[in-house]
CSV table of C-alpha atoms in Angstrom, one decimal:
chain,number,residue,atom,x,y,z
I,1,MET,CA,-23.0,13.8,-35.4
I,2,SER,CA,-25.9,11.7,-37.0
I,3,THR,CA,-29.0,10.0,-35.6
I,4,ALA,CA,-26.8,6.7,-36.6
I,5,ASP,CA,-24.0,7.8,-34.4
I,6,ILE,CA,-26.4,8.3,-31.5
I,7,LYS,CA,-28.0,5.1,-31.8
I,8,LYS,CA,-24.3,3.5,-32.0
I,9,THR,CA,-23.1,5.3,-28.9
I,10,ALA,CA,-26.3,4.2,-27.0
I,11,GLU,CA,-25.9,0.7,-28.0
I,12,GLN,CA,-22.3,0.6,-26.9
I,13,LYS,CA,-23.1,2.1,-23.6
I,14,MET,CA,-26.0,0.0,-22.8
I,15,ALA,CA,-23.9,-3.0,-23.7
I,16,LYS,CA,-21.5,-1.7,-21.1
I,17,SER,CA,-24.3,-1.5,-18.6
I,18,VAL,CA,-25.3,-5.0,-19.2
I,19,GLU,CA,-21.4,-6.4,-18.7
I,20,SER,CA,-21.2,-4.1,-15.4
I,21,PHE,CA,-24.6,-5.7,-14.3
I,22,LYS,CA,-23.1,-9.3,-15.2
I,23,SER,CA,-19.9,-8.5,-13.1
I,24,GLU,CA,-21.9,-7.5,-10.3
I,25,LEU,CA,-23.9,-10.4,-10.3
I,26,GLN,CA,-20.8,-12.7,-10.0
I,27,LYS,CA,-19.9,-11.4,-6.8
I,28,ILE,CA,-23.3,-12.4,-5.3
I,29,ARG,CA,-22.8,-15.8,-3.9
I,30,THR,CA,-25.2,-18.6,-4.4
I,31,GLY,CA,-23.8,-21.5,-2.3
I,32,ARG,CA,-21.9,-22.9,-4.9
I,33,ALA,CA,-17.9,-22.0,-4.9
I,34,HIS,CA,-16.9,-19.4,-7.9
I,35,PRO,CA,-13.3,-18.2,-7.8
I,36,GLY,CA,-14.7,-14.9,-8.9
I,37,ILE,CA,-16.2,-14.6,-5.3
I,38,LEU,CA,-12.8,-13.6,-3.9
I,39,ASP,CA,-11.9,-10.8,-6.7
I,40,GLN,CA,-13.3,-8.0,-4.3
I,41,VAL,CA,-11.0,-9.2,-1.5
I,42,SER,CA,-7.6,-7.2,-1.1
I,43,VAL,CA,-4.8,-8.3,0.9
I,44,ASP,CA,-2.0,-6.3,2.1
I,45,TYR,CA,1.2,-7.1,0.1
I,46,TYR,CA,4.3,-5.2,1.0
I,47,GLY,CA,2.2,-1.9,2.1
I,48,SER,CA,-0.2,-1.8,-0.8
I,49,MET,CA,-3.6,-3.7,-1.2
I,50,VAL,CA,-3.7,-5.8,-4.0
I,51,PRO,CA,-6.6,-8.4,-5.2
I,52,ILE,CA,-6.0,-11.9,-3.9
I,53,SER,CA,-5.7,-13.1,-7.4
I,54,GLN,CA,-2.3,-11.1,-7.9
I,55,VAL,CA,-0.6,-12.5,-5.0
I,56,ALA,CA,-2.0,-16.2,-5.1
I,57,ASN,CA,-3.6,-19.0,-7.6
I,58,VAL,CA,-7.4,-19.3,-6.4
I,59,THR,CA,-8.9,-22.4,-8.2
I,60,LEU,CA,-12.0,-24.7,-7.3
I,61,VAL,CA,-11.6,-27.8,-5.5
I,62,ASP,CA,-15.2,-29.0,-5.7
I,63,ALA,CA,-18.5,-27.3,-6.3
I,64,ARG,CA,-18.4,-25.9,-2.7
I,65,THR,CA,-14.7,-25.3,-1.8
I,66,ILE,CA,-12.4,-22.7,-3.2
I,67,SER,CA,-8.5,-23.5,-2.9
I,68,VAL,CA,-5.9,-20.3,-2.8
I,69,GLN,CA,-2.2,-21.1,-3.1
I,70,PRO,CA,-0.1,-18.3,-2.3
I,71,TRP,CA,2.8,-17.5,-4.2
I,72,GLU,CA,4.9,-16.5,-1.5
I,73,LYS,CA,5.7,-18.5,1.7
I,74,GLY,CA,4.6,-15.5,4.1
I,75,MET,CA,1.3,-14.5,2.4
I,76,GLY,CA,-0.8,-17.4,3.8
I,77,ALA,CA,-1.8,-15.9,7.0
I,78,LYS,CA,-2.3,-12.4,5.3
I,79,ILE,CA,-4.7,-13.9,2.7
I,80,GLU,CA,-6.6,-15.9,5.1
I,81,LYS,CA,-7.1,-12.8,7.5
I,82,ALA,CA,-8.2,-10.7,4.5
I,83,ILE,CA,-10.9,-13.7,3.5
I,84,ARG,CA,-12.0,-13.9,7.1
I,85,GLU,CA,-12.6,-10.1,7.8
I,86,SER,CA,-14.1,-9.6,4.4
I,87,ASP,CA,-17.9,-9.3,4.2
I,88,LEU,CA,-18.6,-12.5,2.5
I,89,GLY,CA,-19.3,-14.5,5.6
I,90,LEU,CA,-16.5,-16.9,4.5
I,91,ASN,CA,-14.3,-18.9,7.1
I,92,PRO,CA,-11.0,-20.3,5.5
I,93,ALA,CA,-9.0,-22.7,7.0
I,94,SER,CA,-5.0,-23.4,6.3
I,95,GLN,CA,-3.6,-26.7,5.5
I,96,GLY,CA,0.2,-25.9,5.2
I,97,ASP,CA,0.4,-23.2,2.1
I,98,LEU,CA,-2.8,-24.4,1.1
I,99,ILE,CA,-5.8,-22.1,2.2
I,100,ARG,CA,-9.2,-24.1,1.8
I,101,VAL,CA,-12.3,-21.7,1.8
I,102,PRO,CA,-15.6,-23.8,2.2
I,103,MET,CA,-19.0,-22.3,1.2
I,104,PRO,CA,-21.2,-22.7,3.9
I,105,ALA,CA,-24.9,-23.7,2.8
I,106,LEU,CA,-27.5,-20.7,2.4
I,107,THR,CA,-30.5,-20.4,4.8
I,108,GLU,CA,-33.8,-19.8,3.1
I,109,GLU,CA,-33.9,-16.3,4.9
I,110,ARG,CA,-30.1,-15.5,3.2
I,111,ARG,CA,-31.5,-16.6,0.1
I,112,ARG,CA,-34.4,-14.3,0.0
I,113,ASP,CA,-32.3,-11.3,1.3
I,114,LEU,CA,-29.8,-12.3,-1.9
I,115,THR,CA,-32.8,-12.5,-4.3
I,116,LYS,CA,-33.5,-8.8,-2.7
I,117,VAL,CA,-30.0,-7.7,-3.5
I,118,VAL,CA,-30.3,-9.3,-6.9
I,119,ARG,CA,-33.4,-7.1,-7.9
I,120,ASN,CA,-31.7,-4.1,-6.4
I,121,ALA,CA,-28.8,-4.2,-8.5
I,122,GLY,CA,-31.0,-5.4,-11.5
I,123,GLU,CA,-33.1,-2.0,-11.1
I,124,ASP,CA,-30.0,-0.2,-10.7
I,125,ALA,CA,-28.8,-1.3,-14.2
I,126,LYS,CA,-32.1,-0.4,-15.6
I,127,ILE,CA,-32.3,2.9,-14.3
I,128,ALA,CA,-28.6,3.2,-16.1
I,129,VAL,CA,-29.9,2.2,-19.3
I,130,ARG,CA,-33.1,4.5,-19.0
I,131,ASN,CA,-30.7,7.5,-18.4
I,132,LEU,CA,-28.9,6.6,-21.5
I,133,ARG,CA,-32.0,6.5,-23.5
I,134,ARG,CA,-33.0,9.8,-22.3
I,135,ASP,CA,-29.6,11.4,-23.3
I,136,ALA,CA,-29.6,9.7,-26.7
I,137,ASN,CA,-33.3,11.5,-27.1
I,138,GLU,CA,-31.7,14.6,-26.1
I,139,GLN,CA,-28.9,14.5,-28.4
I,140,ALA,CA,-31.6,14.0,-31.3
I,141,LYS,CA,-33.8,16.7,-30.1
I,142,LYS,CA,-30.5,19.0,-30.0
I,143,LEU,CA,-29.8,18.1,-33.8
I,144,LEU,CA,-33.5,18.6,-34.7
I,145,LYS,CA,-33.3,22.2,-33.0
I,146,ASP,CA,-30.3,22.9,-34.9
I,147,LYS,CA,-31.9,21.7,-37.9
I,148,LEU,CA,-29.2,19.1,-38.6
I,149,ILE,CA,-32.1,16.5,-39.1
I,150,THR,CA,-35.7,16.3,-40.1
I,151,GLU,CA,-38.4,15.8,-37.5
I,152,ASP,CA,-39.1,12.1,-39.2
I,153,ASP,CA,-35.4,11.5,-38.6
I,154,GLU,CA,-35.5,12.4,-35.0
I,155,ARG,CA,-38.7,10.6,-34.7
I,156,ARG,CA,-37.1,7.5,-36.1
I,157,SER,CA,-33.8,7.6,-34.2
I,158,THR,CA,-36.1,7.8,-31.1
I,159,ASP,CA,-38.2,4.9,-31.8
I,160,GLU,CA,-35.2,2.9,-32.5
I,161,VAL,CA,-33.4,4.0,-29.3
I,162,GLN,CA,-36.7,3.0,-27.5
I,163,LYS,CA,-36.3,-0.5,-29.2
I,164,LEU,CA,-32.9,-0.7,-28.0
I,165,THR,CA,-33.8,0.3,-24.5
I,166,ASP,CA,-36.4,-2.3,-24.6
I,167,ARG,CA,-34.1,-5.0,-25.5
I,168,THR,CA,-31.5,-4.1,-23.0
I,169,ILE,CA,-34.0,-4.1,-20.1
I,170,ALA,CA,-35.7,-7.6,-21.2
I,171,GLU,CA,-32.0,-8.9,-21.2
I,172,ILE,CA,-31.4,-7.6,-17.7
I,173,ASP,CA,-34.8,-9.2,-16.9
I,174,LYS,CA,-33.6,-12.4,-17.9
I,175,LEU,CA,-30.4,-12.1,-16.1
I,176,ILE,CA,-32.2,-11.1,-12.7
I,177,SER,CA,-34.7,-14.3,-13.1
I,178,GLY,CA,-31.7,-16.6,-14.1
I,179,LYS,CA,-29.8,-15.3,-10.9
I,180,GLU,CA,-32.7,-15.6,-8.6
I,181,ALA,CA,-33.3,-19.3,-9.9
I,182,GLU,CA,-29.5,-20.2,-9.0
I,183,ILE,CA,-29.8,-18.6,-5.7
I,184,MET,CA,-33.2,-20.5,-4.8
I,185,ALA,CA,-32.3,-24.0,-6.1
I,186,VAL,CA,-31.0,-26.2,-3.1
């Protein structure tokens, strides 16, 4: 393993951390409807729990309403129950085979709570990135100890990993501020 391999591996893992954080942000609702909000809701389908997207078509009706169209006739009531019992605070309404899920307006207090959730998730992502930096630096030190690289190479590797870490944390900060602005917008 070389310092280039260490940097490349750290870069890939940090990119995965950012992607994971982005998907985490999508689950936090902002008052606007988004089909991804229902991704975490599972429904009983012939004895096994599956995501709603595997038993129904989830689309947007307008900016504040999600439409769920089950593929099978008997699934409507189960899907409606699963959405109602989820911790999303949504109240679906059936209209024949179609289930409409209106997004309630967020109160000011709820908006503040959601920004705290976003900041905490962002801090967790930053911690993951810092742990990846530590691992990469330890690998470089091990190569130095085994006399596979020089001290200059180890110092250069540490500096490159630090720059990569700084860029990744700046990207996470940008995502946090963007999501906070989205939540606080009326």
